[in-house]
Amino acid sequence: MEKKTVLSGIQPSGILTLGNYVGALRNWSLLQQDDRFCYYCVANLHAITVKQDAEALNRRTLEAAALLLACGIDPKRSALFIQSHVKEHTELAWVLNCGTYIGELNRMTQFKDKSQRHADNINAGLFTYPVLMAADILLYQASYIPVGKDQKQHVELARDIAIRFNKNYGDAFIVPEPIIPKLGGKIMSLTDPTKKMSKSDPNPNSYIAITDEPSVILKKFKRAVTDSEGIIAYDPERPGVTNLLSIYCTFTGKTPEEAVAEFAGQGYGKLKTAVADAVIAELEPIQNEYKRLLDEKTYLKSVLDDGAAQARSTARKTVDDVLRRVGLDATVM
Ligand code: TYM
C-alpha cells in the first residue's frame, strides 16, 4: 500500500492556544492512520521573523514538542521534529524563493497584518516566510496539510509554487491540499470575537492556553464577550455566541443545530459552563501527560533525534532531485 504523506507545522512563538488545538493539532492526531505517514514540525525558523529571546525560544520549542506528543502525536506513525534540525528546509527555500514573484508575496494577508503589528521590524524573512513554508511542505512530497483557515492562503501559494516548478523542470513535487476543519477552522478571540484567537495576543483573557488550569479555563469562558440579547443562534451576525457553539460542537461531536436546540432559551451562562466543561474534559489528560513528558528529557530527545533523522532522509532526496533539475549539482564527470 502506498502511503500518502501528511505534513504540518506550528510556530513556537507563544503559548499554544485552543485555536491551535482545534484548528490544527486535534486533526494532526486524527490524521495518523494506516494509509498515511505524517511529518509534524515545530517551526522555529519561522518564529524568528519576529523578535525572540534566544533562551525563551529554545525552551518554548522543546515545550511545544512535548505538548504535541501529549496531544497524541505518535512517534511510530509520525516523524516529529524541530525544523532547524533539518537543514534542507532552508536549502530548498532558497531555490523556491527564486521561483516566487514579489507580487504573490505582496498578496499574503498575514504579511500585511504582521507588518502592521511589528512596524519596527518588517524584515525580509517576514516577507518571504510563505516560501519557507512551501519548502516545509514540498520537501516531504506531502499530499495533505492540516491547518486552520488563516494558513489556507499560504498552502495555496505552496501549490502555485509546486505547479510552476513542475512545469518548468518536470514533476519534482506533489501538489498539496489543505485540510481545514469545517467547524473551528478559525476560533475567535474571547474578548473580541471579530478577531482570531492568537497566541501572540497580549491579553491572556482573549485566549485559552492548552495548558491553562481548569479553573482558569472556566473563568475565561464565563467572561467571554457575547452580546446583550441572550439569543442562542449559530449566526455570523452573533460572532461571540457562534464561536462558543463551534467550540462546543468540536468537543462534543454535536452539530450546530443540535447545540442550538440544547441551549435554546437558556441564555449564555449555561452554554459557557458547558463549553468549559467539554474543553476541560479533553484538555485535562493532555495537560497531565504534558507535565509528565517535560521530565522525560531522554525520551523527548530520542523522539526528536529519530524524527529529524527520518525527516532528513526524505528531505535530502527531494533536495538532491531539485538541485539536479535546476542545474545546481555541478558534478565533475
Ligand atoms: P501557527 O503557528 O500560527 O499556528 C499553528 C496552527 O494553528 C492554526 N491556528 C488556528 N486555527 C483555528 N483558529 C485559530 N484561532 C487558530 N490560530 C492558529 C493555524 O492555522 C496553524 O495550522 N506558518 C504556520 C506554521 C507552519 C506550517 C508549515 C503549517 C510552518 N510550516 C507547513 C503547515 C505546513 C503558522 O504560523 O502557524
mmCIF file of N, CA and C in Angstrom, residues 73-127:
data_model
loop_
_atom_site.group_PDB
_atom_site.id
_atom_site.type_symbol
_atom_site.label_atom_id
_atom_site.label_comp_id
_atom_site.label_asym_id
_atom_site.label_seq_id
_atom_site.Cartn_x
_atom_site.Cartn_y
_atom_site.Cartn_z
ATOM 1 N N ILE A 73 0.408 12.938 19.175
ATOM 2 C CA ILE A 73 1.304 12.608 18.062
ATOM 3 C C ILE A 73 2.099 11.366 18.477
ATOM 4 N N ASP A 74 2.008 10.352 17.626
ATOM 5 C CA ASP A 74 2.579 9.052 17.956
ATOM 6 C C ASP A 74 3.846 8.850 17.123
ATOM 7 N N PRO A 75 5.007 8.796 17.770
ATOM 8 C CA PRO A 75 6.266 8.705 17.010
ATOM 9 C C PRO A 75 6.366 7.462 16.125
ATOM 10 N N LYS A 76 5.485 6.499 16.313
ATOM 11 C CA LYS A 76 5.528 5.328 15.417
ATOM 12 C C LYS A 76 4.826 5.635 14.097
ATOM 13 N N ARG A 77 3.917 6.582 14.119
ATOM 14 C CA ARG A 77 3.153 6.892 12.903
ATOM 15 C C ARG A 77 3.571 8.215 12.285
ATOM 16 N N SER A 78 4.363 8.974 13.028
ATOM 17 C CA SER A 78 4.710 10.325 12.582
ATOM 18 C C SER A 78 6.168 10.608 12.897
ATOM 19 N N ALA A 79 6.797 11.410 12.032
ATOM 20 C CA ALA A 79 8.119 11.937 12.378
ATOM 21 C C ALA A 79 7.877 13.301 13.011
ATOM 22 N N LEU A 80 8.206 13.419 14.284
ATOM 23 C CA LEU A 80 8.050 14.705 14.983
ATOM 24 C C LEU A 80 9.448 15.308 15.095
ATOM 25 N N PHE A 81 9.615 16.527 14.593
ATOM 26 C CA PHE A 81 10.980 17.082 14.595
ATOM 27 C C PHE A 81 10.968 18.604 14.708
ATOM 28 N N ILE A 82 12.170 19.116 14.981
ATOM 29 C CA ILE A 82 12.365 20.563 15.071
ATOM 30 C C ILE A 82 12.872 21.026 13.706
ATOM 31 N N GLN A 83 12.213 22.027 13.158
ATOM 32 C CA GLN A 83 12.517 22.462 11.781
ATOM 33 C C GLN A 83 14.008 22.776 11.592
ATOM 34 N N SER A 84 14.627 23.471 12.549
ATOM 35 C CA SER A 84 16.032 23.885 12.359
ATOM 36 C C SER A 84 16.996 22.703 12.405
ATOM 37 N N HIS A 85 16.529 21.520 12.837
ATOM 38 C CA HIS A 85 17.403 20.347 12.845
ATOM 39 C C HIS A 85 17.546 19.730 11.453
ATOM 40 N N VAL A 86 16.737 20.199 10.520
ATOM 41 C CA VAL A 86 16.764 19.613 9.168
ATOM 42 C C VAL A 86 17.107 20.744 8.183
ATOM 43 N N LYS A 87 18.400 20.809 7.825
ATOM 44 C CA LYS A 87 18.909 21.971 7.073
ATOM 45 C C LYS A 87 18.286 22.092 5.681
ATOM 46 N N GLU A 88 17.732 20.996 5.200
ATOM 47 C CA GLU A 88 17.147 21.001 3.858
ATOM 48 C C GLU A 88 16.036 22.040 3.722
ATOM 49 N N HIS A 89 15.397 22.423 4.844
ATOM 50 C CA HIS A 89 14.303 23.413 4.759
ATOM 51 C C HIS A 89 14.826 24.733 4.191
ATOM 52 N N THR A 90 15.963 25.186 4.717
ATOM 53 C CA THR A 90 16.482 26.480 4.238
ATOM 54 C C THR A 90 17.093 26.317 2.842
ATOM 55 N N GLU A 91 17.645 25.150 2.585
ATOM 56 C CA GLU A 91 18.272 24.923 1.280
ATOM 57 C C GLU A 91 17.216 24.976 0.154
ATOM 58 N N LEU A 92 16.107 24.275 0.363
ATOM 59 C CA LEU A 92 15.059 24.292 -0.665
ATOM 60 C C LEU A 92 14.407 25.676 -0.739
ATOM 61 N N ALA A 93 14.271 26.332 0.431
ATOM 62 C CA ALA A 93 13.606 27.645 0.437
ATOM 63 C C ALA A 93 14.317 28.612 -0.508
ATOM 64 N N TRP A 94 15.667 28.543 -0.573
ATOM 65 C CA TRP A 94 16.376 29.477 -1.462
ATOM 66 C C TRP A 94 15.988 29.258 -2.918
ATOM 67 N N VAL A 95 15.976 27.975 -3.310
ATOM 68 C CA VAL A 95 15.629 27.675 -4.709
ATOM 69 C C VAL A 95 14.199 28.150 -4.993
ATOM 70 N N LEU A 96 13.289 27.876 -4.050
ATOM 71 C CA LEU A 96 11.885 28.267 -4.278
ATOM 72 C C LEU A 96 11.724 29.791 -4.261
ATOM 73 N N ASN A 97 12.527 30.481 -3.451
ATOM 74 C CA ASN A 97 12.479 31.952 -3.449
ATOM 75 C C ASN A 97 12.722 32.500 -4.841
ATOM 76 N N CYS A 98 13.609 31.816 -5.573
ATOM 77 C CA CYS A 98 13.936 32.295 -6.924
ATOM 78 C C CYS A 98 12.853 31.926 -7.933
ATOM 79 N N GLY A 99 11.832 31.187 -7.470
ATOM 80 C CA GLY A 99 10.715 30.865 -8.362
ATOM 81 C C GLY A 99 9.404 31.422 -7.833
ATOM 82 N N THR A 100 9.494 32.455 -6.992
ATOM 83 C CA THR A 100 8.277 33.058 -6.420
ATOM 84 C C THR A 100 8.303 34.549 -6.723
ATOM 85 N N TYR A 101 7.171 35.087 -7.137
ATOM 86 C CA TYR A 101 7.140 36.512 -7.506
ATOM 87 C C TYR A 101 6.815 37.391 -6.309
ATOM 88 N N ILE A 102 7.425 38.557 -6.287
ATOM 89 C CA ILE A 102 7.159 39.548 -5.246
ATOM 90 C C ILE A 102 5.651 39.836 -5.186
ATOM 91 N N GLY A 103 5.022 39.883 -6.363
ATOM 92 C CA GLY A 103 3.582 40.173 -6.425
ATOM 93 C C GLY A 103 2.775 39.136 -5.653
ATOM 94 N N GLU A 104 3.201 37.879 -5.717
ATOM 95 C CA GLU A 104 2.485 36.822 -4.992
ATOM 96 C C GLU A 104 2.630 37.037 -3.488
ATOM 97 N N LEU A 105 3.834 37.373 -3.060
ATOM 98 C CA LEU A 105 4.065 37.547 -1.617
ATOM 99 C C LEU A 105 3.355 38.798 -1.095
ATOM 100 N N ASN A 106 3.265 39.809 -1.965
ATOM 101 C CA ASN A 106 2.559 41.050 -1.582
ATOM 102 C C ASN A 106 1.089 40.813 -1.281
ATOM 103 N N ARG A 107 0.542 39.744 -1.847
ATOM 104 C CA ARG A 107 -0.882 39.476 -1.625
ATOM 105 C C ARG A 107 -1.158 38.735 -0.313
ATOM 106 N N MET A 108 -0.116 38.294 0.386
ATOM 107 C CA MET A 108 -0.334 37.483 1.591
ATOM 108 C C MET A 108 -0.907 38.348 2.723
ATOM 109 N N THR A 109 -2.106 38.010 3.177
ATOM 110 C CA THR A 109 -2.756 38.870 4.180
ATOM 111 C C THR A 109 -2.019 38.809 5.512
ATOM 112 N N GLN A 110 -1.407 37.643 5.820
ATOM 113 C CA GLN A 110 -0.720 37.577 7.113
ATOM 114 C C GLN A 110 0.486 38.519 7.144
ATOM 115 N N PHE A 111 1.160 38.670 6.000
ATOM 116 C CA PHE A 111 2.283 39.611 5.950
ATOM 117 C C PHE A 111 1.788 41.033 6.235
ATOM 118 N N LYS A 112 0.649 41.367 5.633
ATOM 119 C CA LYS A 112 0.106 42.725 5.846
ATOM 120 C C LYS A 112 -0.213 42.927 7.328
ATOM 121 N N ASP A 113 -0.896 41.934 7.944
ATOM 122 C CA ASP A 113 -1.246 42.041 9.365
ATOM 123 C C ASP A 113 -0.003 42.158 10.230
ATOM 124 N N LYS A 114 0.952 41.234 9.968
ATOM 125 C CA LYS A 114 2.124 41.203 10.845
ATOM 126 C C LYS A 114 2.977 42.439 10.666
ATOM 127 N N SER A 115 3.032 42.988 9.445
ATOM 128 C CA SER A 115 3.883 44.166 9.296
ATOM 129 C C SER A 115 3.240 45.377 9.956
ATOM 130 N N GLN A 116 1.913 45.335 10.127
ATOM 131 C CA GLN A 116 1.292 46.424 10.905
ATOM 132 C C GLN A 116 1.603 46.263 12.385
ATOM 133 N N ARG A 117 1.546 45.004 12.860
ATOM 134 C CA ARG A 117 1.769 44.771 14.292
ATOM 135 C C ARG A 117 3.238 44.935 14.691
ATOM 136 N N HIS A 118 4.153 44.678 13.739
ATOM 137 C CA HIS A 118 5.586 44.779 14.059
ATOM 138 C C HIS A 118 6.219 45.821 13.139
ATOM 139 N N ALA A 119 5.678 47.018 13.179
ATOM 140 C CA ALA A 119 6.092 48.058 12.228
ATOM 141 C C ALA A 119 7.578 48.404 12.367
ATOM 142 N N ASP A 120 8.186 48.134 13.522
ATOM 143 C CA ASP A 120 9.605 48.459 13.719
ATOM 144 C C ASP A 120 10.517 47.335 13.214
ATOM 145 N N ASN A 121 9.935 46.247 12.699
ATOM 146 C CA ASN A 121 10.774 45.109 12.295
ATOM 147 C C ASN A 121 10.162 44.382 11.091
ATOM 148 N N ILE A 122 9.974 45.131 10.006
ATOM 149 C CA ILE A 122 9.428 44.495 8.795
ATOM 150 C C ILE A 122 10.615 43.955 8.013
ATOM 151 N N ASN A 123 11.028 42.745 8.382
ATOM 152 C CA ASN A 123 12.262 42.195 7.802
ATOM 153 C C ASN A 123 11.949 41.330 6.573
ATOM 154 N N ALA A 124 13.007 41.010 5.820
ATOM 155 C CA ALA A 124 12.819 40.242 4.584
ATOM 156 C C ALA A 124 12.268 38.845 4.883
ATOM 157 N N GLY A 125 12.643 38.289 6.051
ATOM 158 C CA GLY A 125 12.147 36.951 6.423
ATOM 159 C C GLY A 125 10.637 36.935 6.595
ATOM 160 N N LEU A 126 10.115 38.014 7.169
ATOM 161 C CA LEU A 126 8.662 38.103 7.364
ATOM 162 C C LEU A 126 7.956 38.076 5.996
ATOM 163 N N PHE A 127 8.601 38.705 5.028
ATOM 164 C CA PHE A 127 8.020 38.779 3.685
ATOM 165 C C PHE A 127 8.105 37.431 2.954
#
